[in-house]
Coordinates of C-alpha atoms and ligand atoms in Angstrom, one line a residue:
M10 CA 207.0 -138.9 -142.6
E11 CA 205.6 -138.5 -139.2
V12 CA 206.1 -136.1 -136.1
K13 CA 207.7 -137.7 -133.2
G14 CA 207.9 -135.3 -130.2
N15 CA 209.3 -132.1 -131.6
K16 CA 210.9 -133.9 -134.5
L17 CA 209.9 -134.8 -138.1
C18 CA 211.0 -138.3 -138.8
L19 CA 211.5 -140.4 -142.0
G20 CA 211.7 -144.0 -140.9
K21 CA 213.9 -144.0 -137.9
F22 CA 215.8 -140.8 -138.9
S23 CA 214.9 -137.2 -138.1
A24 CA 215.0 -134.9 -141.1
K25 CA 217.7 -132.9 -139.2
A26 CA 219.8 -135.9 -138.9
L27 CA 219.5 -136.7 -142.6
A28 CA 220.3 -133.1 -143.5
D29 CA 223.4 -133.2 -141.2
K30 CA 224.6 -136.5 -142.7
F31 CA 224.0 -135.8 -146.4
G32 CA 223.8 -132.1 -146.6
T33 CA 220.8 -130.2 -148.3
P34 CA 219.2 -130.0 -150.7
I35 CA 218.3 -133.8 -150.8
Y36 CA 215.4 -135.9 -152.0
V37 CA 214.5 -138.6 -149.5
Y38 CA 212.1 -141.5 -150.3
E39 CA 210.5 -143.8 -147.8
V40 CA 210.4 -147.5 -148.9
S41 CA 207.5 -148.2 -146.5
I42 CA 205.2 -145.7 -148.3
I43 CA 205.8 -147.1 -151.8
R44 CA 205.2 -150.6 -150.4
R45 CA 202.0 -149.5 -148.8
K46 CA 200.8 -147.6 -151.9
Y47 CA 201.5 -150.7 -154.2
S48 CA 199.8 -153.0 -151.8
E49 CA 196.8 -150.8 -151.3
L50 CA 196.3 -150.6 -155.1
V51 CA 196.7 -154.3 -155.9
K52 CA 194.5 -155.2 -153.0
S53 CA 191.7 -152.9 -154.2
I54 CA 191.3 -154.6 -157.6
N55 CA 190.2 -158.2 -157.5
Y56 CA 190.6 -158.9 -161.1
P57 CA 192.8 -162.1 -161.7
K58 CA 194.7 -160.9 -164.8
L59 CA 195.9 -157.5 -163.5
D60 CA 199.3 -156.1 -164.6
I61 CA 200.7 -153.0 -163.0
H62 CA 203.1 -151.2 -165.1
Y63 CA 204.8 -148.5 -163.0
A64 CA 205.0 -145.4 -165.1
C65 CA 208.7 -144.7 -164.4
K66 CA 208.6 -141.1 -165.7
A67 CA 207.4 -140.2 -162.2
N68 CA 210.6 -141.3 -160.5
T69 CA 213.4 -143.2 -162.3
N70 CA 215.7 -143.7 -159.3
L71 CA 217.2 -147.1 -159.9
L72 CA 216.4 -148.3 -156.3
V73 CA 213.0 -147.3 -156.7
L74 CA 212.6 -149.2 -159.9
K75 CA 214.2 -152.4 -158.3
L76 CA 211.9 -152.0 -155.2
L77 CA 208.7 -151.9 -157.5
K78 CA 209.9 -154.8 -159.4
S79 CA 210.4 -156.7 -156.2
F80 CA 206.7 -156.0 -155.3
G81 CA 205.8 -157.6 -158.7
S82 CA 205.2 -154.5 -160.7
K83 CA 206.1 -154.3 -164.4
I84 CA 207.0 -151.0 -166.0
E85 CA 205.9 -148.3 -168.5
T86 CA 208.5 -146.3 -170.4
V87 CA 208.5 -143.4 -172.9
S88 CA 212.1 -143.1 -174.1
K89 CA 215.1 -145.1 -175.0
G90 CA 216.7 -143.8 -171.7
E91 CA 213.9 -145.2 -169.6
I92 CA 214.1 -148.6 -171.3
I93 CA 217.8 -148.7 -170.6
L94 CA 217.1 -148.0 -166.9
A95 CA 214.2 -150.5 -166.8
L96 CA 216.5 -153.2 -168.3
K97 CA 219.3 -152.1 -165.9
A98 CA 216.8 -152.5 -162.9
G99 CA 216.2 -156.1 -164.0
F100 CA 212.8 -155.9 -165.9
R101 CA 212.5 -158.3 -168.7
A102 CA 211.7 -157.0 -172.2
K103 CA 208.4 -158.6 -172.1
D104 CA 207.4 -156.7 -168.9
I105 CA 208.3 -153.3 -170.5
I106 CA 205.8 -151.3 -172.3
Y107 CA 206.8 -148.3 -174.5
T108 CA 204.3 -145.5 -175.2
S109 CA 205.7 -142.4 -176.7
T110 CA 205.2 -139.5 -178.9
S111 CA 207.3 -137.8 -181.9
V112 CA 209.4 -141.0 -182.0
S113 CA 212.6 -141.0 -184.2
K114 CA 213.4 -143.8 -186.4
E115 CA 216.5 -144.5 -184.4
E116 CA 214.5 -144.8 -181.2
M117 CA 211.9 -147.0 -182.8
T118 CA 214.7 -149.3 -184.1
F119 CA 216.0 -149.6 -180.5
V120 CA 212.5 -150.5 -179.3
V121 CA 212.1 -153.2 -181.9
K122 CA 215.7 -154.6 -181.5
N123 CA 215.0 -155.0 -177.8
K124 CA 211.7 -156.6 -178.3
I125 CA 209.9 -154.1 -176.2
R126 CA 206.0 -154.0 -176.2
I127 CA 204.8 -150.9 -177.8
N128 CA 201.5 -148.7 -177.9
L129 CA 201.6 -146.9 -181.2
D130 CA 200.4 -143.2 -180.7
S131 CA 199.7 -142.2 -184.4
L132 CA 199.2 -143.2 -187.9
S133 CA 202.8 -142.3 -188.8
Q134 CA 204.0 -144.4 -186.0
I135 CA 202.1 -147.4 -187.3
E136 CA 203.9 -146.7 -190.7
L137 CA 207.4 -146.4 -189.0
Y138 CA 207.0 -149.4 -186.7
G139 CA 205.3 -151.5 -189.5
K140 CA 208.2 -151.1 -191.8
L141 CA 210.7 -152.2 -189.0
N142 CA 208.8 -155.1 -187.6
K143 CA 206.4 -156.6 -190.0
G144 CA 203.9 -159.1 -188.5
A145 CA 204.3 -158.1 -184.9
G146 CA 201.6 -157.7 -182.2
V147 CA 201.1 -154.1 -181.2
G148 CA 199.0 -151.8 -179.0
L149 CA 197.3 -148.7 -180.2
R150 CA 197.1 -145.6 -178.1
I151 CA 193.7 -144.0 -178.6
N152 CA 192.4 -140.5 -177.8
Q153 CA 188.7 -140.9 -177.2
G154 CA 188.1 -137.3 -176.5
I155 CA 187.9 -137.7 -172.7
G156 CA 190.6 -135.8 -170.8
A157 CA 191.3 -134.8 -167.1
G158 CA 194.0 -133.7 -164.8
H159 CA 195.3 -131.1 -162.4
H160 CA 196.5 -128.7 -165.0
D161 CA 196.1 -128.2 -168.9
H162 CA 199.5 -129.3 -169.4
V163 CA 198.8 -132.8 -168.2
I164 CA 195.5 -133.4 -169.8
T165 CA 196.2 -136.0 -172.4
G166 CA 192.7 -136.8 -173.9
G167 CA 190.6 -134.3 -176.1
E168 CA 191.2 -132.3 -179.2
M169 CA 193.9 -130.1 -177.7
S170 CA 196.1 -133.0 -176.8
K171 CA 198.8 -134.2 -179.1
F172 CA 198.4 -137.8 -177.8
G173 CA 196.7 -140.8 -179.3
I174 CA 194.9 -141.9 -182.4
S175 CA 191.5 -140.2 -182.5
L176 CA 188.4 -142.5 -182.9
E177 CA 187.8 -141.0 -186.4
H178 CA 191.1 -142.3 -187.4
L179 CA 190.7 -145.8 -186.3
P180 CA 189.6 -147.3 -189.6
R181 CA 192.7 -145.9 -191.1
A182 CA 194.9 -147.2 -188.3
R183 CA 193.4 -150.7 -188.9
R184 CA 194.2 -150.4 -192.6
L185 CA 197.7 -149.4 -192.0
A186 CA 198.2 -152.1 -189.5
K187 CA 196.9 -154.7 -191.9
K188 CA 199.4 -153.4 -194.7
Y189 CA 202.2 -154.5 -192.4
N190 CA 200.4 -157.5 -191.0
L191 CA 200.4 -156.0 -187.6
K192 CA 198.1 -157.7 -185.1
I193 CA 196.3 -155.2 -182.8
V194 CA 196.6 -157.0 -179.4
S195 CA 196.1 -154.2 -177.1
L196 CA 194.3 -150.7 -176.8
H197 CA 195.8 -148.1 -174.5
Q198 CA 194.5 -144.8 -173.2
H199 CA 195.8 -142.3 -170.7
I200 CA 193.6 -139.4 -170.1
G201 CA 195.7 -137.2 -167.8
S202 CA 197.5 -136.9 -164.6
N203 CA 196.5 -136.5 -160.8
I204 CA 192.8 -137.4 -161.1
L205 CA 191.0 -137.7 -157.8
D206 CA 187.6 -138.2 -159.2
V207 CA 186.6 -141.8 -159.8
K208 CA 183.8 -140.8 -162.1
I209 CA 185.9 -139.4 -164.8
L210 CA 188.2 -142.5 -164.6
L211 CA 185.3 -144.8 -165.0
K212 CA 183.9 -142.8 -167.9
A213 CA 187.1 -143.3 -169.8
F214 CA 187.3 -146.8 -168.8
D215 CA 183.7 -147.6 -170.1
K216 CA 184.5 -145.8 -173.2
L217 CA 187.7 -147.9 -173.9
L218 CA 185.7 -151.1 -173.3
E219 CA 183.1 -150.0 -175.9
T220 CA 185.8 -149.3 -178.5
A221 CA 187.6 -152.6 -177.7
L222 CA 184.5 -154.6 -178.7
N223 CA 185.5 -153.8 -182.4
F224 CA 188.9 -155.3 -182.1
P225 CA 188.8 -159.1 -182.1
D226 CA 192.5 -160.0 -181.4
L227 CA 193.0 -158.2 -178.1
V228 CA 195.0 -159.8 -175.3
S229 CA 195.1 -156.7 -173.1
L230 CA 193.5 -153.5 -172.4
D231 CA 195.7 -150.7 -170.9
F232 CA 193.9 -147.9 -169.0
G233 CA 197.0 -145.8 -168.5
G234 CA 197.8 -144.0 -165.1
G235 CA 196.4 -140.8 -163.8
L236 CA 195.5 -141.9 -160.2
G237 CA 195.9 -138.9 -158.1
V238 CA 197.0 -138.1 -154.5
P239 CA 195.9 -135.2 -152.3
Y240 CA 198.5 -132.6 -152.1
L241 CA 196.3 -130.1 -150.0
S242 CA 195.0 -131.1 -146.6
T243 CA 191.5 -130.1 -147.9
E244 CA 191.6 -132.6 -150.8
K245 CA 190.1 -136.0 -150.5
E246 CA 191.9 -139.2 -151.3
L247 CA 191.0 -141.0 -154.4
D248 CA 188.3 -143.6 -153.5
L249 CA 190.5 -146.6 -154.3
K250 CA 187.9 -149.1 -153.0
L251 CA 185.2 -147.7 -155.3
F252 CA 187.6 -147.6 -158.2
G253 CA 188.8 -151.1 -157.7
R254 CA 185.4 -152.6 -157.2
E255 CA 183.9 -150.8 -160.2
I256 CA 186.8 -151.5 -162.7
T257 CA 186.8 -155.2 -161.6
K258 CA 183.1 -155.5 -162.3
R259 CA 183.2 -153.7 -165.5
M260 CA 186.1 -155.8 -166.8
N261 CA 184.4 -159.0 -165.8
D262 CA 181.2 -158.0 -167.6
F263 CA 183.2 -156.9 -170.6
C264 CA 185.1 -160.2 -170.9
K265 CA 181.9 -162.2 -170.8
K266 CA 180.7 -160.3 -173.8
Y267 CA 184.0 -160.4 -175.6
G268 CA 184.3 -164.1 -175.0
R269 CA 187.8 -164.1 -173.6
E270 CA 189.6 -162.9 -170.3
L271 CA 191.8 -160.0 -171.2
T272 CA 194.7 -158.8 -169.1
M273 CA 194.0 -155.4 -167.5
V274 CA 196.9 -153.1 -167.5
L275 CA 197.3 -150.0 -165.3
E276 CA 200.2 -147.6 -165.4
P277 CA 200.2 -145.6 -162.2
G278 CA 203.1 -143.3 -161.6
R279 CA 202.4 -140.5 -159.1
F280 CA 200.1 -142.7 -157.0
L281 CA 202.9 -145.1 -156.1
V282 CA 205.7 -142.7 -155.3
A283 CA 204.6 -139.1 -154.8
Q284 CA 203.8 -139.3 -151.1
S285 CA 207.1 -141.3 -150.3
G286 CA 209.3 -138.4 -151.0
V287 CA 210.4 -135.1 -149.4
L288 CA 212.8 -132.5 -150.5
I289 CA 214.9 -131.4 -147.6
T290 CA 216.2 -127.9 -147.8
T291 CA 217.9 -125.4 -145.4
V292 CA 216.9 -121.8 -144.9
T293 CA 219.6 -119.5 -146.3
E294 CA 218.0 -116.1 -146.2
I295 CA 215.1 -114.3 -144.6
K296 CA 214.0 -111.0 -146.1
K297 CA 211.4 -109.1 -144.1
N298 CA 210.1 -106.6 -146.7
P299 CA 207.3 -104.1 -145.7
K300 CA 204.6 -106.1 -147.2
R301 CA 205.8 -109.7 -147.5
T302 CA 208.3 -111.9 -145.8
F303 CA 210.4 -114.1 -148.1
V304 CA 212.2 -117.2 -146.7
G305 CA 214.9 -118.3 -149.1
V306 CA 216.2 -121.8 -149.2
D307 CA 219.1 -123.7 -150.8
S308 CA 217.1 -125.2 -153.6
G309 CA 214.8 -123.8 -156.3
F310 CA 212.6 -124.7 -159.3
N311 CA 215.6 -126.2 -160.9
H312 CA 215.1 -129.0 -158.3
L313 CA 211.3 -129.0 -158.0
I314 CA 209.6 -127.4 -160.9
R315 CA 206.0 -128.3 -160.2
P316 CA 204.9 -125.2 -158.3
A317 CA 206.5 -123.0 -161.1
M318 CA 205.3 -125.0 -163.9
Y319 CA 201.7 -125.9 -162.9
G320 CA 201.1 -123.8 -159.8
S321 CA 201.2 -127.0 -157.8
Y322 CA 200.8 -127.0 -154.0
H323 CA 203.3 -128.8 -151.9
Q324 CA 202.9 -128.6 -148.2
I325 CA 206.0 -127.1 -146.5
V326 CA 207.0 -127.6 -142.8
N327 CA 209.8 -126.3 -140.7
A328 CA 211.4 -129.4 -139.3
S329 CA 213.6 -127.6 -136.9
Q330 CA 210.6 -126.0 -135.0
I331 CA 207.6 -128.0 -135.3
T332 CA 205.7 -126.2 -132.6
G333 CA 207.1 -122.7 -132.8
R334 CA 205.2 -119.5 -133.3
K335 CA 203.5 -119.6 -136.7
I336 CA 204.0 -116.7 -139.1
K337 CA 202.8 -116.1 -142.8
V338 CA 205.8 -116.2 -145.3
D339 CA 206.6 -116.9 -149.0
V340 CA 209.0 -119.7 -149.4
V341 CA 211.4 -119.0 -152.4
G342 CA 214.4 -120.7 -154.0
N343 CA 217.8 -119.6 -155.1
I344 CA 217.2 -119.4 -158.9
C345 CA 217.5 -115.9 -160.4
E346 CA 213.8 -115.7 -161.6
S347 CA 210.8 -114.2 -159.8
G348 CA 208.8 -117.3 -160.5
D349 CA 211.1 -119.3 -158.3
V350 CA 208.5 -119.7 -155.4
F351 CA 207.8 -122.9 -153.6
G352 CA 204.8 -121.6 -151.9
R353 CA 203.1 -118.2 -151.1
D354 CA 201.4 -117.3 -147.9
R355 CA 202.4 -120.4 -146.1
I356 CA 201.9 -120.5 -142.3
I357 CA 204.9 -122.1 -140.9
S358 CA 206.8 -122.0 -137.6
N359 CA 208.9 -118.9 -137.4
P360 CA 211.8 -119.8 -139.7
R361 CA 215.3 -118.8 -138.9
I362 CA 218.6 -119.0 -141.0
G363 CA 219.7 -122.7 -140.8
D364 CA 216.4 -124.2 -140.2
I365 CA 215.4 -127.2 -142.2
L366 CA 212.4 -126.9 -144.4
I367 CA 210.6 -130.0 -145.8
I368 CA 208.7 -129.8 -149.0
Q369 CA 206.4 -132.8 -148.9
D370 CA 204.9 -135.2 -151.4
T371 CA 207.8 -134.7 -153.9
G372 CA 208.4 -138.4 -154.7
A373 CA 206.8 -138.1 -158.2
Y374 CA 208.0 -135.7 -160.9
G375 CA 210.4 -134.1 -158.6
Y376 CA 214.0 -135.2 -159.1
V377 CA 213.1 -136.5 -162.7
M378 CA 212.2 -133.0 -163.7
A379 CA 215.1 -131.3 -162.1
S380 CA 217.7 -129.3 -164.2
R381 CA 221.1 -127.7 -163.8
Y382 CA 219.6 -124.3 -164.6
N383 CA 221.8 -121.5 -163.2
S384 CA 224.7 -124.1 -163.2
R385 CA 223.6 -125.4 -159.9
S386 CA 224.2 -129.1 -159.1
L387 CA 221.5 -131.6 -158.8
P388 CA 220.4 -132.9 -155.4
E389 CA 221.3 -136.2 -154.0
E390 CA 218.6 -139.0 -153.5
V391 CA 218.5 -141.5 -150.7
L392 CA 216.0 -144.1 -149.7
I393 CA 215.1 -144.8 -146.2
D394 CA 213.8 -148.3 -145.2
G395 CA 213.1 -148.2 -141.4
S396 CA 216.5 -147.8 -139.7
K397 CA 218.4 -148.4 -143.0
I398 CA 219.6 -145.9 -145.4
I399 CA 220.0 -147.1 -149.1
S400 CA 221.7 -144.7 -151.4
Ligands
LLP530 N1 200.9 -143.5 -168.7 C1 201.2 -142.7 -169.6 C2 201.0 -142.9 -171.1 C3 201.5 -141.3 -169.2 O1 201.6 -140.3 -170.1 C4 201.6 -140.9 -167.8 C5 202.0 -139.7 -167.4 C6 201.3 -142.0 -166.9 C7 201.1 -143.2 -167.4 C8 201.6 -141.8 -165.4 O2 200.7 -140.8 -164.9 P1 200.4 -140.6 -163.3 O3 199.9 -142.0 -162.9 O4 201.8 -140.4 -162.8 O5 199.5 -139.5 -163.3 N2 204.9 -133.8 -164.7 C9 203.5 -133.7 -164.4 C10 202.8 -135.2 -164.7 C11 202.9 -135.6 -166.1 C12 202.4 -136.9 -166.4 C13 202.8 -137.4 -167.8 N3 202.3 -138.6 -168.1 C14 203.2 -133.3 -162.9 O6 204.2 -133.2 -162.3 O7 202.1 -133.3 -162.5

């Protein structure tokens, strides 16, 4: 998204033109941004055996999946539904990784039948999978006690997290794997989401390499996702160059010690798609109370739950008046709950009814987390590629 004159533009289109054409609320994703993010990531890692498995939970729009596939990405999934979408988008079974939790026998059977690669998250998953697919090669998701992320809800390492097999349980995991003749060909970890500090990512990286030395049959090491993006203008971008350089060096050193070159797997979700997306809304109401001004729009936490669920910040701009007089407002939605707030104390150009408000950086964990709460419809999604609209 960029400002051209007094207009906010996505590709060749002004936000206003898109709102007029499709109505609001609507999610719009810019292809050029996803392309740029993918290329930045791949270029920063100079390791020959690198596999990017896009964590599609961030955005499962079929066109987004196809786009990432066309760049060379593979895919990471967490459910039968995501596997079905991945296959529909054209990913081959061997390029799909499934890593999930509280998995039913029915879902596990589906994974086995479709020959999807798996990271087993618990001792009971090893039992369940082992009975269904004796002799297979599997990955183990490990919880090494290191966690990080923008909110407690998204920290997936450490004792409070339900995810992964703890280091203490690895001897039992191996015994169980042996019982079913499963070969442990990969180790996986994912410590949390929206991490901007390279240090913590490297600490977890090093720990997995250390653990991996005890597993002789590995083909790959999967370091999960978690690469963050700045949502606030005061936040710094992840130092991708440093991250890429350091993991490449560490992986090379490890492989020398290990005696074989392993594939390095990364599972970025948010990093690739968050900044490509905006939620376009229309102002439907303005309530100037004695102490606060509430600006109501035609969307709500049913469409974008991140502010209500994690207190997440998304920048909001008035696309109808980029340069107007600024005032302080609370931007709220149309859901019948007081927590339906997109942003408090936002300084934006004096909004009027009918103005177009853009909620930024909503390409990840936006539409995928939307619901029909209050019996409201889901928004449309469109992709913009320069002067083309793809929907
Ligand atoms: N791999 C695994 C095993 C994961 O559990 C996740 C995310 C990812 C990769 C991708 O993480 P990312 O690169 O996007 O940080 N709804 C929350 C985020 C939940 C992330 C869950 N797992 C939010 O809106 O912030």
